[in-house]
Amino acid sequence: MKKILLLGLMLCFGIAQSQSLKGKVTDPNNSPLENVAVFDRTSGNHTHTDASGKFSLENVAENDQISFSILGFNTFEYTVAAKSFSEPINITLNEAAVSLEQVTITPEVNTLSQIVAVDLKTTPVKSSQEILRKVPGLIIGQHAGGGKAEQIFLRGFDIDHGTDINLSVDGMPVNMVSHAHGQGYSDLHFLIPETIEKISFGKGPYNAKYGDFATAGYVAFKTLDKLDKSSISVEYGQFDAFRTVGLFNLMDTKNSNAYVAASLNTFNGPFDSPQNFNRFNMMAKYNLKLPDNQKLQLTASHFQSKWDASGQIPQRAIDDGSIGRFGAIDDTEGGNTSRTNLLINHSKLLSENKKLETRAYYSHYDFELFSNFTFFLEDPINGDQIAQREDRNILGFQTEFSDKINSETLDFKYTAGIGVRYDDVNDVELSHTKNRYEILDRIAFGNVDQINSFAFLNTEFGLGDFKINPAVRLDYFKFDYENKLSPTYDNRSESKVFASPKLNFIYSPNRDFQLFLKTGIGFHSNDTRVVVANGGEDILPAAYGADLGGIYKLTDNLIFNTAFWALFLEQEFVYVGDAGIVEPSGKTRRLGVDFGLRYEALDWLYFYGDANYTYARSTEEPNGADYIPLAPDFTSTGGIAVENLANFSGGLTYRYLKDRAANEDNSIVAEGYFVTDLNINYTFRNFVFGIAIENLFDTEWNETQFATESRLFDEPEAVEEIHFTPGTPFFLRGKITVNF
């Protein structure tokens, strides 16, 4: 009798109604949707769909309001009925234009990457140089004829070409270890912009999945699994700019699909000596659904590029009228490079919450670069041209196992992974050359073999509105260098182990607000030639970081984010690839704050902007002599985007980089710039007509700058001053795309 009365009371108060809601979410084609945010508006509980589109939401009561949301689909509202608990429910989401309203803030979601996804859909990438600019706070510069990897600036780092940022495409690493030009060299030009589906990123050393070079952060690109439609586009503009791109669906069946993409770029640039730039890209991807919830993906890509360059020119040569802004001291600079990639991705859903993902990759890479930074400083007769060359093979694989356990009091999820990467780098060369073809002196020449084996464990404890994220990563490195300039056989080897713990806290009391505290230790490896030269000492300098910030969805159409952060780097020794020498860099400290704002004023009108301030200093130098050369202290990017306004779309964007110290005592200053770009598109049936203008207001700006000591042919003494690559002036081009 007592049990019956107790049960009646529970029913009266609704306690017995609280139980688990299970179901599956699909698109209109009945394909499962992964990572759909399932949010109980009544209780605040939340979860996400797995790879098969299934979900299980705990502590749900009758009449609760459940929302299902993911970018690119209309949010669906579901009212729980008594019968909802008897069997799994089926939810179908209809496709819709990407909007901020679809962004749901929960502890499990990388919300900032969601916001960048909105940026990417609203203002698509139009060139390879724009790929990295989609990351808030990241600034790039090109200074070698368009074929060299871009120089990267992020969080007070002059990252050069990738020393402190981990870059990957579909899980395949981009950074080149012990590269002929510089450690971490990252050439993303093999990526066709139109094939990018998603950009995930994180600032700081807080994600255990990303190891080497992930100090300032990481950026992970994902390419399209399938094309919505085939297309061909042709683009032509000033300075003999020409580009054509083709994306073609080869097959699309229930269990498989495939497509190919190709592009060709040519460009002479505004320089007095034409760049003669050309690049060809090709990519193919095949997806296959296998029995037992398995997926197999094969990707192959190739690119090759060749160019001439005018190099960095000294300000004094312009001031005395010997050359113009687009002139050259040595116009024999330039180079050629190529990369071929083969990538296999496999995933298997072992159960409702268990998943196994494996990838394996192979890359073959060639590189040849000719530069002259000092002109006639070292060799007053032949000049100081250098050649940097290498021939590289990269092989690797990574396996990840993930599992999730849900209960009424605790949600627990973990991902464990292991992997290895092997770089076989042959004939890594630094030579003093003349007119590219004549080798006057070999400065460095040898073979590099580098192995990086790793394991990581990422755990997530969900306690209602809180998530605690402890993680750890363990890396083992083996460095081998064979010096081919030694009169006798000289092969040196060193090894090192590095542990990278992480501990992050996230608090999301509702779907519109999140606070986070992130802490962690990261590192970047040093060049193998540094490692063997220093007997294995200080070869994996640590980076200690912390972020405190929040994300605020003030309305359905307005999101604001901010973060206060600190990053400390240990002493390290740097291999200067342009000189073949080893230099100590010392300890550094960076403190900063990031701000971001996204506002969807109307269905067709979108505003976005980011501002970033950094205080960066060396900690072992006296005040006034502790500046970090070229470290940006304030940057800002943003713009206005118009989408589907009476068949029109387009945008007005800006990027701003403040003046910054070019040397340690700030006696030489690298000038900042404010540059604005514009693009307008009109869609008529299956045709899209577009106009793009870079540097709309024809601003005179310097894209890259260095404080360099150089000597011109007729100068008796060397001079140290700003050497720069001029930024592109007003640059107009038109584009026609046909979709079919």
XYZ file of C-alpha atoms in Angstrom:
740
model
C 0.000 0.000 0.000
C 2.817 2.410 0.909
C 4.532 1.692 -2.416
C 1.343 2.503 -4.324
C 0.944 5.824 -2.470
C 4.594 6.721 -3.110
C 4.219 5.974 -6.787
C 1.108 8.128 -6.951
C 2.896 11.052 -5.342
C 5.781 10.717 -7.790
C 3.377 10.776 -10.695
C 1.644 13.860 -9.307
C 4.906 15.780 -9.089
C 6.197 14.514 -12.416
C 9.227 12.772 -10.933
C 8.466 9.438 -12.532
C 8.321 11.143 -15.930
C 12.051 11.926 -15.864
C 13.869 9.358 -17.981
C 16.028 8.858 -21.072
C 15.010 10.121 -24.518
C 16.595 8.247 -27.418
C 16.400 8.804 -31.145
C 18.057 9.477 -34.467
C 18.503 12.655 -36.514
C 18.735 12.576 -40.316
C 18.583 14.947 -43.275
C 15.781 14.788 -45.893
C 17.756 12.107 -47.775
C 17.696 9.932 -44.637
C 21.466 10.361 -44.145
C 22.483 10.530 -40.480
C 23.630 13.882 -39.120
C 26.561 13.876 -36.711
C 27.183 16.477 -33.974
C 23.613 17.802 -33.920
C 23.141 19.700 -30.652
C 20.240 18.177 -28.698
C 19.211 20.656 -26.009
C 16.474 20.341 -23.374
C 15.218 23.909 -23.012
C 13.278 22.956 -19.861
C 16.067 21.359 -17.826
C 19.160 22.645 -19.639
C 20.472 19.114 -20.273
C 22.198 18.553 -23.601
C 23.964 16.013 -25.759
C 25.057 15.474 -29.376
C 24.346 12.919 -32.055
C 27.033 10.366 -32.892
C 28.349 9.344 -36.325
C 25.184 7.324 -36.994
C 22.941 10.262 -36.066
C 21.816 8.651 -32.800
C 21.506 10.365 -29.430
C 20.530 9.628 -25.847
C 19.414 12.530 -23.623
C 19.109 11.856 -19.898
C 16.656 13.223 -17.316
C 13.912 14.172 -19.752
C 10.329 14.665 -18.575
C 7.030 14.760 -20.415
C 6.275 18.171 -22.026
C 9.963 19.175 -22.043
C 10.931 21.284 -25.060
C 13.844 19.733 -26.978
C 15.681 21.667 -29.702
C 17.795 20.059 -32.440
C 20.270 22.377 -34.145
C 23.296 22.208 -36.412
C 24.792 24.658 -38.877
C 23.186 24.517 -42.296
C 19.813 23.205 -41.096
C 16.668 24.730 -39.631
C 16.420 24.289 -35.859
C 13.716 21.782 -34.974
C 11.642 22.057 -31.775
C 10.178 18.871 -30.305
C 7.718 18.540 -27.422
C 8.172 15.352 -25.408
C 5.077 13.188 -25.143
C 4.463 10.108 -23.005
C 4.943 7.829 -26.016
C 8.350 9.420 -26.744
C 9.959 7.100 -24.186
C 8.512 3.860 -25.518
C 10.707 3.716 -28.604
C 13.426 5.880 -30.269
C 12.126 8.984 -32.015
C 13.126 10.010 -35.547
C 13.908 13.648 -36.311
C 14.420 15.056 -39.808
C 16.161 18.409 -40.217
C 15.656 20.477 -43.344
C 18.555 22.306 -44.963
C 18.727 26.071 -44.594
C 21.181 28.907 -45.108
C 23.858 29.001 -42.408
C 23.065 31.545 -39.703
C 24.097 32.547 -36.191
C 20.705 31.404 -34.924
C 21.830 27.797 -35.522
C 24.823 28.198 -33.179
C 24.162 26.467 -29.852
C 26.621 26.967 -27.009
C 27.268 23.830 -24.959
C 30.388 22.518 -23.191
C 30.949 19.865 -25.871
C 31.099 22.168 -28.869
C 34.043 24.191 -30.171
C 31.820 27.242 -30.482
C 34.491 29.511 -31.968
C 34.986 27.033 -34.808
C 31.200 27.079 -35.302
C 31.398 30.854 -35.651
C 34.201 30.569 -38.214
C 31.982 28.079 -40.085
C 29.366 30.824 -40.354
C 32.066 33.212 -41.603
C 33.208 30.630 -44.170
C 29.695 30.047 -45.546
C 28.837 33.742 -45.529
C 32.118 34.929 -47.057
C 33.671 31.977 -48.931
C 37.424 31.802 -49.448
C 38.318 33.187 -52.877
C 42.065 32.513 -53.022
C 44.719 30.376 -51.368
C 46.027 33.423 -49.474
C 42.635 33.867 -47.806
C 42.560 30.359 -46.337
C 44.397 31.203 -43.112
C 42.821 34.659 -42.819
C 39.578 32.958 -41.792
C 41.119 32.237 -38.372
C 40.304 35.181 -36.046
C 43.441 37.125 -35.126
C 45.661 35.484 -37.738
C 47.539 37.727 -40.198
C 49.598 36.499 -43.159
C 52.100 38.022 -45.571
C 53.678 36.870 -48.824
C 57.207 37.955 -49.684
C 58.596 35.711 -52.403
C 56.636 35.869 -55.630
C 53.515 34.021 -54.532
C 54.998 30.524 -54.511
C 56.610 30.536 -51.084
C 54.569 29.665 -47.988
C 53.028 32.693 -46.321
C 54.553 34.350 -43.253
C 52.134 33.951 -40.316
C 51.427 36.230 -37.340
C 49.279 35.108 -34.395
C 49.103 36.030 -30.705
C 52.258 38.127 -30.692
C 54.257 35.574 -32.676
C 56.110 36.119 -35.877
C 55.542 32.455 -36.659
C 57.610 32.758 -39.846
C 56.182 29.934 -41.967
C 54.847 27.680 -39.203
C 57.171 27.319 -36.184
C 54.392 27.898 -33.633
C 51.170 26.831 -35.289
C 50.094 23.268 -36.085
C 48.421 22.992 -39.500
C 46.683 19.945 -40.959
C 44.327 19.028 -43.810
C 41.935 16.090 -43.300
C 44.200 14.935 -40.482
C 47.375 15.010 -42.600
C 50.149 17.280 -41.231
C 51.224 20.303 -43.275
C 54.210 21.525 -41.207
C 57.618 20.378 -42.449
C 60.144 19.468 -39.757
C 63.830 20.301 -40.351
C 62.915 22.098 -43.566
C 65.552 23.589 -45.873
C 64.135 27.100 -45.382
C 62.840 27.030 -41.806
C 61.482 24.803 -39.066
C 57.767 24.073 -39.361
C 57.550 25.412 -42.923
C 53.889 25.100 -43.967
C 52.883 25.451 -47.595
C 49.084 25.230 -47.908
C 49.037 25.937 -51.617
C 48.199 22.291 -52.373
C 44.730 23.006 -50.956
C 42.107 24.203 -53.474
C 40.032 26.874 -51.645
C 36.722 25.812 -53.207
C 37.052 22.347 -51.655
C 37.207 23.572 -48.047
C 34.202 22.497 -45.995
C 35.270 23.311 -42.455
C 38.009 25.100 -40.501
C 38.561 24.020 -36.893
C 41.018 25.965 -34.783
C 42.158 26.499 -31.241
C 44.523 29.072 -29.799
C 47.110 28.026 -27.243
C 48.525 24.573 -26.302
C 45.289 23.125 -24.879
C 44.309 20.260 -27.210
C 46.048 16.905 -26.720
C 45.320 15.810 -30.293
C 47.791 18.383 -31.612
C 51.433 18.085 -30.581
C 54.424 19.516 -32.422
C 54.173 23.259 -33.262
C 50.837 23.712 -31.405
C 52.049 26.526 -29.122
C 50.250 29.606 -30.448
C 47.525 27.241 -31.659
C 46.360 24.836 -34.337
C 44.253 25.049 -37.502
C 42.670 21.902 -38.965
C 41.103 22.085 -42.426
C 38.528 19.590 -43.647
C 37.773 19.244 -47.330
C 34.366 18.447 -48.815
C 33.257 14.836 -48.702
C 30.971 15.423 -51.662
C 29.982 18.207 -54.035
C 26.494 19.665 -54.126
C 27.029 20.339 -57.821
C 29.742 20.475 -60.428
C 31.149 23.799 -61.548
C 33.693 25.509 -63.779
C 34.991 29.011 -63.173
C 37.316 31.341 -65.043
C 38.903 34.424 -63.511
C 40.981 37.170 -65.143
C 42.363 40.429 -63.852
C 45.085 43.031 -63.752
C 48.773 42.093 -63.757
C 48.046 39.149 -66.080
C 46.154 37.326 -63.344
C 44.394 34.214 -64.606
C 42.768 31.368 -62.703
C 40.476 28.559 -63.736
C 38.891 25.975 -61.425
C 36.866 22.881 -62.145
C 34.962 20.730 -59.627
C 33.304 17.625 -61.068
C 31.028 14.994 -59.540
C 32.128 11.598 -60.826
C 29.576 9.456 -59.006
C 26.955 9.764 -56.283
C 25.155 6.588 -55.190
C 23.611 5.426 -51.948
C 26.858 3.937 -50.644
C 29.584 5.802 -52.504
C 30.508 9.095 -54.110
C 33.535 10.624 -55.764
C 34.669 13.925 -57.223
C 37.734 15.588 -58.708
C 38.883 19.203 -58.527
C 41.592 21.025 -60.454
C 42.857 24.570 -60.747
C 45.435 26.563 -62.694
C 46.830 29.937 -61.579
C 49.123 32.335 -63.434
C 50.191 35.814 -62.293
C 52.874 38.371 -63.145
C 52.124 40.820 -60.354
C 52.684 44.586 -60.230
C 56.470 44.219 -60.105
C 58.897 45.700 -62.653
C 60.266 42.185 -63.184
C 57.342 39.819 -63.886
C 56.772 37.049 -61.345
C 56.036 34.479 -64.060
C 54.055 32.656 -61.392
C 52.158 29.493 -62.222
C 50.590 26.786 -60.070
C 48.621 23.682 -60.996
C 46.474 21.792 -58.477
C 44.563 18.533 -58.698
C 42.584 16.624 -56.094
C 40.350 13.539 -56.070
C 38.264 12.110 -53.227
C 36.305 8.849 -52.987
C 33.920 7.907 -50.158
C 32.534 4.424 -49.552
C 30.070 3.188 -46.932
C 30.909 -0.332 -45.831
C 28.860 -2.849 -43.838
C 28.846 -2.700 -40.024
C 28.780 1.114 -39.845
C 32.128 1.591 -41.564
C 33.280 4.422 -43.819
C 36.321 4.503 -46.066
C 37.704 7.661 -47.633
C 40.516 7.909 -50.179
C 42.042 11.267 -51.087
C 44.798 12.038 -53.577
C 46.179 15.450 -54.461
C 49.087 17.020 -56.310
C 50.339 20.531 -56.845
C 53.339 22.063 -58.505
C 54.401 25.669 -58.699
C 57.134 27.837 -60.229
C 57.824 31.538 -59.834
C 60.271 34.447 -59.979
C 60.522 37.075 -57.253
C 61.848 40.584 -56.705
C 62.595 39.871 -53.059
C 62.708 42.281 -50.147
C 64.008 45.681 -51.145
C 65.825 48.263 -48.942
C 64.083 51.534 -48.203
C 67.214 53.552 -49.026
C 67.213 52.340 -52.638
C 63.734 53.783 -53.079
C 64.599 57.013 -51.273
C 67.546 57.724 -53.582
C 65.486 56.895 -56.684
C 67.594 53.965 -57.866
C 64.502 51.712 -57.915
C 60.757 52.175 -57.527
C 58.495 50.506 -54.947
C 58.012 47.538 -57.266
C 61.605 47.323 -58.386
C 64.325 44.853 -57.388
C 67.960 44.724 -56.369
C 68.216 41.072 -57.394
C 65.394 39.828 -59.607
C 66.859 36.340 -59.980
C 65.073 35.176 -56.836
C 62.243 32.640 -57.030
C 61.840 28.905 -56.966
C 59.745 25.847 -57.665
C 58.036 23.295 -55.469
C 55.619 20.376 -55.625
C 53.754 18.066 -53.256
C 51.886 14.812 -53.885
C 49.600 13.436 -51.143
C 47.853 10.105 -50.630
C 45.501 9.838 -47.652
C 43.280 7.035 -46.345
C 40.690 7.673 -43.625
C 38.656 4.857 -42.097
C 36.018 5.004 -39.382
C 33.957 2.299 -37.714
C 31.114 2.748 -35.262
C 31.629 -0.138 -32.845
C 28.487 0.579 -30.821
C 26.189 3.448 -30.012
C 28.968 5.357 -28.221
C 32.193 3.633 -29.309
C 34.042 4.753 -32.420
C 37.367 3.861 -34.039
C 39.027 6.220 -36.524
C 42.254 5.512 -38.406
C 44.180 7.437 -41.024
C 47.360 6.785 -42.965
C 49.149 9.160 -45.313
C 52.098 9.539 -47.642
C 53.530 12.727 -49.135
C 56.328 13.354 -51.577
C 57.647 16.900 -51.556
C 60.239 18.815 -53.582
C 61.493 22.298 -52.809
C 63.946 24.729 -54.388
C 64.151 28.385 -53.343
C 66.546 31.146 -54.412
C 66.867 34.238 -52.193
C 69.137 37.212 -51.669
C 68.539 39.121 -48.439
C 71.869 40.957 -48.042
C 72.771 41.613 -51.730
C 76.571 42.199 -51.681
C 77.347 42.053 -47.962
C 79.207 38.724 -47.946
C 80.351 38.536 -51.570
C 80.883 41.989 -53.153
C 81.659 40.430 -56.547
C 79.077 37.682 -57.131
C 76.402 38.767 -54.666
C 74.828 36.865 -51.768
C 72.241 34.715 -53.510
C 71.490 31.461 -51.670
C 69.761 28.283 -52.767
C 67.742 26.069 -50.402
C 66.703 22.643 -51.640
C 65.291 19.368 -50.354
C 63.560 16.167 -51.471
C 61.219 14.727 -48.824
C 59.034 11.703 -48.135
C 56.539 11.777 -45.247
C 54.778 8.668 -43.979
C 52.463 8.394 -41.007
C 49.362 6.988 -39.404
C 47.111 7.748 -36.445
C 44.399 5.709 -34.706
C 41.818 7.084 -32.268
C 39.326 5.212 -30.122
C 36.518 7.140 -28.430
C 33.818 6.084 -25.995
C 31.077 7.859 -24.104
C 29.262 6.830 -20.923
C 26.062 8.615 -19.897
C 24.422 8.491 -16.484
C 22.030 10.633 -14.473
C 24.868 12.304 -12.548
C 27.881 12.128 -14.841
C 28.684 12.090 -18.539
C 32.117 10.687 -19.268
C 33.826 10.690 -22.638
C 37.360 9.844 -23.616
C 39.476 9.614 -26.751
C 42.722 7.665 -26.805
C 45.063 7.823 -29.758
C 48.434 6.630 -30.965
C 50.421 7.451 -34.076
C 53.749 7.928 -35.771
C 55.224 10.258 -38.366
C 58.436 9.626 -40.288
C 60.229 12.290 -42.355
C 62.869 11.105 -44.797
C 64.531 14.284 -46.066
C 67.262 13.891 -48.662
C 69.878 16.384 -49.844
C 68.817 19.210 -47.534
C 70.938 21.984 -48.939
C 72.006 25.564 -48.308
C 74.374 26.868 -50.985
C 75.834 30.158 -52.115
C 74.828 30.474 -55.781
C 75.063 32.837 -58.726
C 72.211 33.354 -61.177
C 70.569 30.198 -59.766
C 72.635 27.726 -61.771
C 76.211 28.185 -60.548
C 77.004 26.808 -57.082
C 79.813 28.902 -55.575
C 79.908 27.232 -52.162
C 77.897 24.624 -50.258
C 77.223 25.902 -46.717
C 75.156 22.941 -45.480
C 74.313 19.660 -47.175
C 73.002 16.431 -45.677
C 70.193 13.985 -45.022
C 67.632 14.199 -42.216
C 65.631 11.334 -40.745
C 63.153 12.293 -38.049
C 60.622 10.079 -36.264
C 57.825 11.340 -34.030
C 55.828 8.634 -32.195
C 53.029 9.808 -29.937
C 50.105 8.815 -27.756
C 47.395 10.941 -26.186
C 44.432 10.588 -23.865
C 41.687 13.183 -23.793
C 38.981 12.833 -21.122
C 35.828 14.877 -20.568
C 33.756 14.780 -17.385
C 30.316 16.359 -17.782
C 28.736 17.474 -14.526
C 25.539 19.188 -15.585
C 26.546 22.644 -16.787
C 30.249 21.974 -16.140
C 32.792 20.090 -18.159
C 36.236 19.212 -16.838
C 38.727 18.260 -19.526
C 41.988 16.676 -18.285
C 44.266 15.401 -21.045
C 47.837 14.362 -21.623
C 50.042 13.763 -24.631
C 53.348 11.920 -24.830
C 55.755 12.450 -27.745
C 58.933 10.573 -28.593
C 61.381 12.045 -31.117
C 64.394 10.518 -32.793
C 66.618 12.857 -34.786
C 69.273 11.695 -37.279
C 71.492 13.923 -39.414
C 74.025 12.749 -41.954
C 76.441 15.568 -42.801
C 77.468 15.056 -46.435
C 80.023 17.878 -46.288
C 82.121 16.051 -43.711
C 85.319 14.491 -45.143
C 84.453 11.302 -43.266
C 81.131 9.612 -42.604
C 79.343 11.757 -40.021
C 75.937 10.557 -38.843
C 74.662 11.902 -35.514
C 71.565 10.843 -33.612
C 69.626 12.161 -30.616
C 66.272 11.278 -29.034
C 63.892 12.955 -26.616
C 60.574 12.371 -24.833
C 58.134 15.171 -24.005
C 54.948 15.074 -21.900
C 52.210 17.677 -22.502
C 49.492 17.771 -19.811
C 46.305 19.848 -20.292
C 43.495 20.815 -17.924
C 40.465 22.772 -19.153
C 37.234 23.858 -17.462
C 34.060 24.885 -19.295
C 30.840 26.213 -17.785
C 27.677 26.579 -19.898
C 24.557 27.215 -17.776
C 22.420 27.672 -20.887
C 22.667 27.550 -24.665
C 23.612 31.244 -24.874
C 26.555 31.569 -22.504
C 29.894 29.890 -21.834
C 32.874 30.564 -19.585
C 36.153 28.711 -19.970
C 39.506 28.358 -18.302
C 42.107 26.531 -20.350
C 45.603 25.557 -19.237
C 48.268 23.429 -20.832
C 51.836 22.778 -21.842
C 52.873 22.485 -25.470
C 56.067 22.564 -27.509
C 57.631 22.872 -30.900
C 60.524 20.718 -31.992
C 63.799 22.206 -33.122
C 65.510 21.483 -36.421
C 67.464 18.208 -36.451
C 70.623 20.148 -37.243
C 70.114 22.136 -34.018
C 69.477 18.972 -32.048
C 72.702 17.236 -33.047
C 74.735 20.448 -32.791
C 73.610 20.929 -29.182
C 73.911 17.318 -28.111
C 70.188 16.969 -27.486
C 69.965 19.896 -25.023
C 67.013 22.329 -25.166
C 65.647 20.625 -28.261
C 61.935 20.566 -27.300
C 61.307 23.976 -25.711
C 58.094 24.019 -23.690
C 55.267 26.554 -23.932
C 53.122 27.175 -20.819
C 49.718 28.690 -21.548
C 46.450 29.762 -19.918
C 43.219 31.269 -21.349
C 40.309 32.758 -19.406
C 37.348 33.844 -21.473
C 33.746 33.578 -22.479
C 31.305 33.337 -25.357
C 28.034 35.219 -25.114
C 25.045 34.831 -27.414
C 23.339 38.086 -26.513
C 20.483 37.490 -28.979
C 19.761 34.827 -31.589
C 21.698 36.966 -34.067
C 24.469 38.504 -31.941
C 27.499 36.659 -30.516
C 30.425 38.154 -28.612
C 33.565 36.353 -27.456
C 36.583 37.372 -25.442
C 39.668 35.775 -23.876
C 42.488 36.937 -21.629
C 45.571 34.781 -22.104
C 49.231 34.249 -21.245
C 51.947 32.177 -22.891
C 55.529 31.589 -21.725
C 58.223 29.940 -23.876
C 61.416 28.319 -22.633
C 64.929 28.860 -23.871
C 65.579 27.336 -27.265
C 68.200 27.232 -29.990
C 67.019 28.106 -33.492
C 68.528 26.926 -36.764
C 68.684 29.879 -39.180
C 68.112 28.192 -42.512
C 69.157 31.279 -44.487
C 72.620 31.313 -42.882
C 73.221 27.733 -41.726
C 73.931 28.811 -38.153
C 72.430 28.103 -34.707
C 71.234 31.018 -32.562
C 69.764 31.075 -29.014
C 66.414 32.844 -28.771
C 65.934 33.098 -24.988
C 62.782 32.951 -22.878
C 59.722 34.956 -23.878
C 56.476 36.120 -22.275
C 53.271 37.037 -24.081
C 50.122 38.457 -22.479
C 47.058 39.343 -24.485
C 43.354 39.791 -24.947
C 41.125 38.716 -27.854
C 37.737 40.172 -28.785
C 35.282 38.998 -31.413
C 31.808 40.057 -32.539
C 29.360 38.505 -35.006
C 26.018 40.160 -35.848
C 23.394 38.987 -38.315
C 21.413 42.190 -38.728
C 19.134 40.764 -41.422
C 18.769 37.456 -43.219
C 21.086 38.829 -45.905
C 23.332 41.182 -43.893
C 26.196 39.942 -41.690
C 28.787 41.911 -39.691
C 31.905 40.402 -38.149
C 35.080 41.668 -36.523
C 38.001 40.586 -34.354
C 40.512 42.651 -32.387
C 43.606 41.236 -30.708
C 46.153 42.888 -28.416
C 49.421 41.276 -27.265
C 52.249 42.398 -25.009
C 55.265 40.325 -26.107
C 58.715 40.614 -24.544
C 61.920 38.661 -23.997
C 62.305 37.975 -20.267
C 66.114 37.812 -20.157
C 66.891 41.193 -21.712
C 66.901 44.654 -20.049
C 63.949 47.017 -20.482
C 64.078 48.777 -23.822
C 66.078 45.971 -25.423
C 63.503 43.236 -24.832
C 61.241 43.646 -27.862
C 60.540 40.553 -29.949
C 61.226 41.555 -33.565
C 58.113 41.756 -35.757
C 55.802 40.524 -32.974
C 52.462 42.277 -33.641
C 50.913 43.979 -30.619
C 47.558 44.937 -32.157
C 45.692 43.439 -35.102
C 42.111 43.605 -36.275
C 40.116 42.015 -39.091
C 36.470 42.178 -40.034
C 33.902 43.136 -42.598
C 30.362 43.228 -43.910
C 28.870 40.369 -45.908
C 25.754 40.341 -48.069
C 24.176 37.013 -49.006
C 21.218 36.298 -51.350
C 19.953 39.859 -51.698
C 17.963 39.766 -54.945
C 20.556 37.422 -56.458
C 23.413 39.597 -55.210
C 26.079 38.616 -52.703
C 29.458 39.969 -51.704
C 31.406 41.636 -48.976
C 33.657 44.422 -47.821
C 36.526 43.268 -45.603
C 39.466 44.908 -43.862
C 42.659 43.878 -42.110
C 44.741 46.095 -39.843
C 48.227 45.574 -38.483
C 49.679 48.218 -36.159
C 53.268 49.524 -36.314
C 55.616 47.135 -34.502
C 59.246 46.804 -33.482
C 61.486 45.343 -36.185
C 64.465 44.876 -33.858
C 65.127 44.289 -30.149
C 65.353 47.954 -29.063
C 62.538 49.284 -31.278
C 64.930 51.647 -33.052
C 63.715 50.256 -36.377
C 59.950 50.144 -36.850
C 57.927 48.022 -39.251
C 55.059 50.174 -40.507
C 51.503 48.972 -40.046
C 48.742 49.037 -42.612
C 44.982 49.132 -43.131
C 43.835 47.396 -46.320
C 40.276 46.963 -47.614
C 38.998 44.398 -50.137
C 35.666 44.223 -51.972
C 33.822 41.523 -53.878
C 30.406 41.518 -55.584
C 28.627 38.523 -57.134
C 25.434 38.201 -59.145
C 23.682 34.871 -59.722
C 21.621 34.314 -62.882
C 20.197 30.815 -63.206
C 23.230 28.537 -63.057
C 25.743 31.322 -63.733
C 27.572 33.445 -61.154
C 29.270 36.672 -62.265
C 31.746 38.194 -59.859
C 34.098 41.119 -59.383
C 36.852 41.164 -56.757
C 39.000 44.153 -55.819
C 41.988 43.809 -53.530
C 43.191 47.032 -51.887
C 40.071 48.961 -52.832
C 41.498 52.360 -51.833
C 44.916 51.745 -53.434
C 46.720 51.994 -50.092
C 50.527 52.029 -50.178
C 51.469 49.283 -47.766
C 54.295 46.882 -47.026
C 53.149 43.268 -46.891
C 56.253 41.890 -45.148
C 59.131 43.762 -43.488
C 62.444 42.866 -41.890
C 65.262 44.752 -40.211
C 68.172 43.519 -42.322
C 71.821 44.468 -42.633
C 72.743 44.659 -46.314
C 75.140 46.293 -48.731
C 74.395 47.456 -52.256
C 76.930 47.003 -55.034
C 78.281 50.582 -54.867
C 78.175 51.003 -51.066
C 81.408 50.977 -49.009
C 79.680 49.931 -45.763
C 76.696 47.839 -44.726
C 73.453 49.476 -43.617
C 70.768 48.030 -41.320
C 67.248 49.235 -42.067
C 63.805 48.071 -43.155
C 63.717 45.763 -46.153
C 60.208 45.036 -47.410
C 57.992 43.441 -50.010
C 55.429 45.989 -51.244
C 51.797 45.048 -50.868
C 49.562 44.665 -53.906
C 48.095 47.968 -55.148
C 44.521 48.312 -56.449
C 43.907 44.933 -58.062
C 40.743 44.245 -60.080
C 39.663 40.916 -61.482
C 36.454 39.398 -62.819
C 35.106 35.874 -62.525
C 32.449 33.742 -64.204
C 31.245 30.452 -62.685
C 28.825 28.000 -64.233
C 27.184 25.336 -62.045
C 25.729 22.153 -63.468
